[in-house]
Amino acid sequence: MDKEQLKEEYAKRLASNLTKMRAATGLNKKELSERCGISRQTISKIEDGRLPMRWDTFMSILCVFRHNDEAAWYLQKYEIFTDELCTILDYPNRETKQ
């Protein structure tokens, strides 16, 4: 799989688990959308499978979830934040919150 296909796969993983991830953080759609700078409607469409998650949206949501202990656990469980993703991102150490 090339880099673009991997990005698409990671975005799909997050999109399919987005409702559970929001519940883990205690964020409603409006709160998550405000933190990520995207519309609540976009969050709804992604969760409903009506809109594929763009890479920039993935990165925004990932940043929010990485800094929440409960959500960070789910990122590991659902294989959304992995060593492979860190390689794609050129992220030095996935165990370090930056």
C-alpha positions as a Markdown table, in Angstrom:
| # | Residue | x | y | z |
|---|---|---|---|---|
| 1 | Met | 0.0 | 0.0 | 0.0 |
| 2 | Asp | 1.3 | 3.4 | -0.8 |
| 3 | Lys | 1.3 | 6.4 | 1.5 |
| 4 | Glu | -1.9 | 7.9 | 0.2 |
| 5 | Gln | -3.7 | 4.6 | 0.5 |
| 6 | Leu | -2.5 | 4.2 | 4.1 |
| 7 | Lys | -3.7 | 7.7 | 4.9 |
| 8 | Glu | -7.1 | 6.8 | 3.5 |
| 9 | Glu | -7.2 | 3.6 | 5.6 |
| 10 | Tyr | -6.4 | 5.5 | 8.8 |
| 11 | Ala | -9.1 | 8.1 | 8.1 |
| 12 | Lys | -11.6 | 5.3 | 7.5 |
| 13 | Arg | -10.6 | 3.6 | 10.8 |
| 14 | Leu | -11.2 | 6.9 | 12.7 |
| 15 | Ala | -14.4 | 7.6 | 10.9 |
| 16 | Ser | -15.9 | 4.2 | 11.7 |
| 17 | Asn | -15.1 | 4.7 | 15.4 |
| 18 | Leu | -15.7 | 8.4 | 15.7 |
| 19 | Thr | -19.0 | 8.1 | 17.7 |
| 20 | Lys | -17.3 | 5.8 | 20.2 |
| 21 | Met | -14.3 | 8.1 | 20.4 |
| 22 | Arg | -16.5 | 11.1 | 21.1 |
| 23 | Ala | -18.3 | 9.2 | 23.8 |
| 24 | Ala | -14.9 | 8.3 | 25.4 |
| 25 | Thr | -14.0 | 12.0 | 25.5 |
| 26 | Gly | -17.4 | 13.2 | 26.6 |
| 27 | Leu | -17.6 | 15.6 | 23.6 |
| 28 | Asn | -20.7 | 16.1 | 21.6 |
| 29 | Lys | -20.6 | 16.9 | 17.9 |
| 30 | Lys | -20.7 | 20.6 | 18.4 |
| 31 | Glu | -17.8 | 20.6 | 20.9 |
| 32 | Leu | -15.6 | 18.4 | 18.8 |
| 33 | Ser | -16.4 | 20.4 | 15.7 |
| 34 | Glu | -15.4 | 23.6 | 17.5 |
| 35 | Arg | -12.1 | 22.2 | 18.7 |
| 36 | Cys | -11.3 | 20.9 | 15.2 |
| 37 | Gly | -12.5 | 23.9 | 13.3 |
| 38 | Ile | -15.0 | 21.9 | 11.2 |
| 39 | Ser | -18.7 | 22.1 | 11.1 |
| 40 | Arg | -21.0 | 19.9 | 13.3 |
| 41 | Gln | -22.7 | 18.8 | 10.0 |
| 42 | Thr | -19.4 | 17.5 | 8.7 |
| 43 | Ile | -19.0 | 15.4 | 11.9 |
| 44 | Ser | -22.5 | 14.1 | 11.5 |
| 45 | Lys | -21.9 | 13.2 | 7.8 |
| 46 | Ile | -18.7 | 11.4 | 8.6 |
| 47 | Glu | -20.2 | 9.4 | 11.5 |
| 48 | Asp | -23.2 | 8.5 | 9.3 |
| 49 | Gly | -20.9 | 7.3 | 6.5 |
| 50 | Arg | -22.2 | 10.0 | 4.1 |
| 51 | Leu | -18.9 | 11.8 | 3.8 |
| 52 | Pro | -15.4 | 10.3 | 3.7 |
| 53 | Met | -13.0 | 11.8 | 6.2 |
| 54 | Arg | -10.4 | 14.1 | 4.6 |
| 55 | Trp | -6.8 | 13.8 | 5.8 |
| 56 | Asp | -6.8 | 17.3 | 7.3 |
| 57 | Thr | -10.0 | 16.4 | 9.3 |
| 58 | Phe | -8.3 | 13.2 | 10.4 |
| 59 | Met | -5.3 | 15.1 | 11.7 |
| 60 | Ser | -7.4 | 17.7 | 13.5 |
| 61 | Ile | -9.5 | 15.1 | 15.3 |
| 62 | Leu | -6.4 | 13.0 | 16.0 |
| 63 | Cys | -4.8 | 16.0 | 17.8 |
| 64 | Val | -7.9 | 16.4 | 20.0 |
| 65 | Phe | -8.1 | 12.7 | 20.9 |
| 66 | Arg | -4.3 | 12.3 | 21.5 |
| 67 | His | -4.5 | 14.7 | 24.4 |
| 68 | Asn | -7.3 | 12.9 | 26.2 |
| 69 | Asp | -6.2 | 9.8 | 28.2 |
| 70 | Glu | -9.4 | 7.8 | 27.6 |
| 71 | Ala | -9.5 | 8.6 | 23.9 |
| 72 | Ala | -5.8 | 7.8 | 23.5 |
| 73 | Trp | -6.4 | 4.3 | 24.8 |
| 74 | Tyr | -9.1 | 3.9 | 22.1 |
| 75 | Leu | -6.7 | 5.2 | 19.4 |
| 76 | Gln | -4.5 | 2.2 | 20.3 |
| 77 | Lys | -7.3 | -0.3 | 20.6 |
| 78 | Tyr | -8.8 | 0.6 | 17.2 |
| 79 | Glu | -5.3 | 0.7 | 15.6 |
| 80 | Ile | -5.7 | 4.4 | 14.6 |
| 81 | Phe | -2.5 | 5.7 | 16.2 |
| 82 | Thr | 0.1 | 3.1 | 15.3 |
| 83 | Asp | 3.9 | 2.9 | 14.7 |
| 84 | Glu | 3.0 | 2.7 | 11.0 |
| 85 | Leu | 1.1 | 6.0 | 11.2 |
| 86 | Cys | 4.0 | 7.6 | 13.1 |
| 87 | Thr | 6.3 | 6.6 | 10.2 |
| 88 | Ile | 3.9 | 8.2 | 7.7 |
| 89 | Leu | 3.8 | 11.4 | 9.9 |
| 90 | Asp | 7.5 | 11.3 | 10.6 |
| 91 | Tyr | 6.5 | 11.4 | 14.3 |
| 92 | Pro | 9.5 | 10.7 | 16.5 |
| 93 | Asn | 7.9 | 8.7 | 19.4 |
| 94 | Arg | 4.2 | 7.8 | 19.6 |
| 95 | Glu | 4.4 | 7.3 | 23.4 |
| 96 | Thr | 5.3 | 11.0 | 23.8 |
| 97 | Lys | 2.4 | 13.5 | 23.9 |
| 98 | Gln | 3.5 | 16.7 | 22.3 |
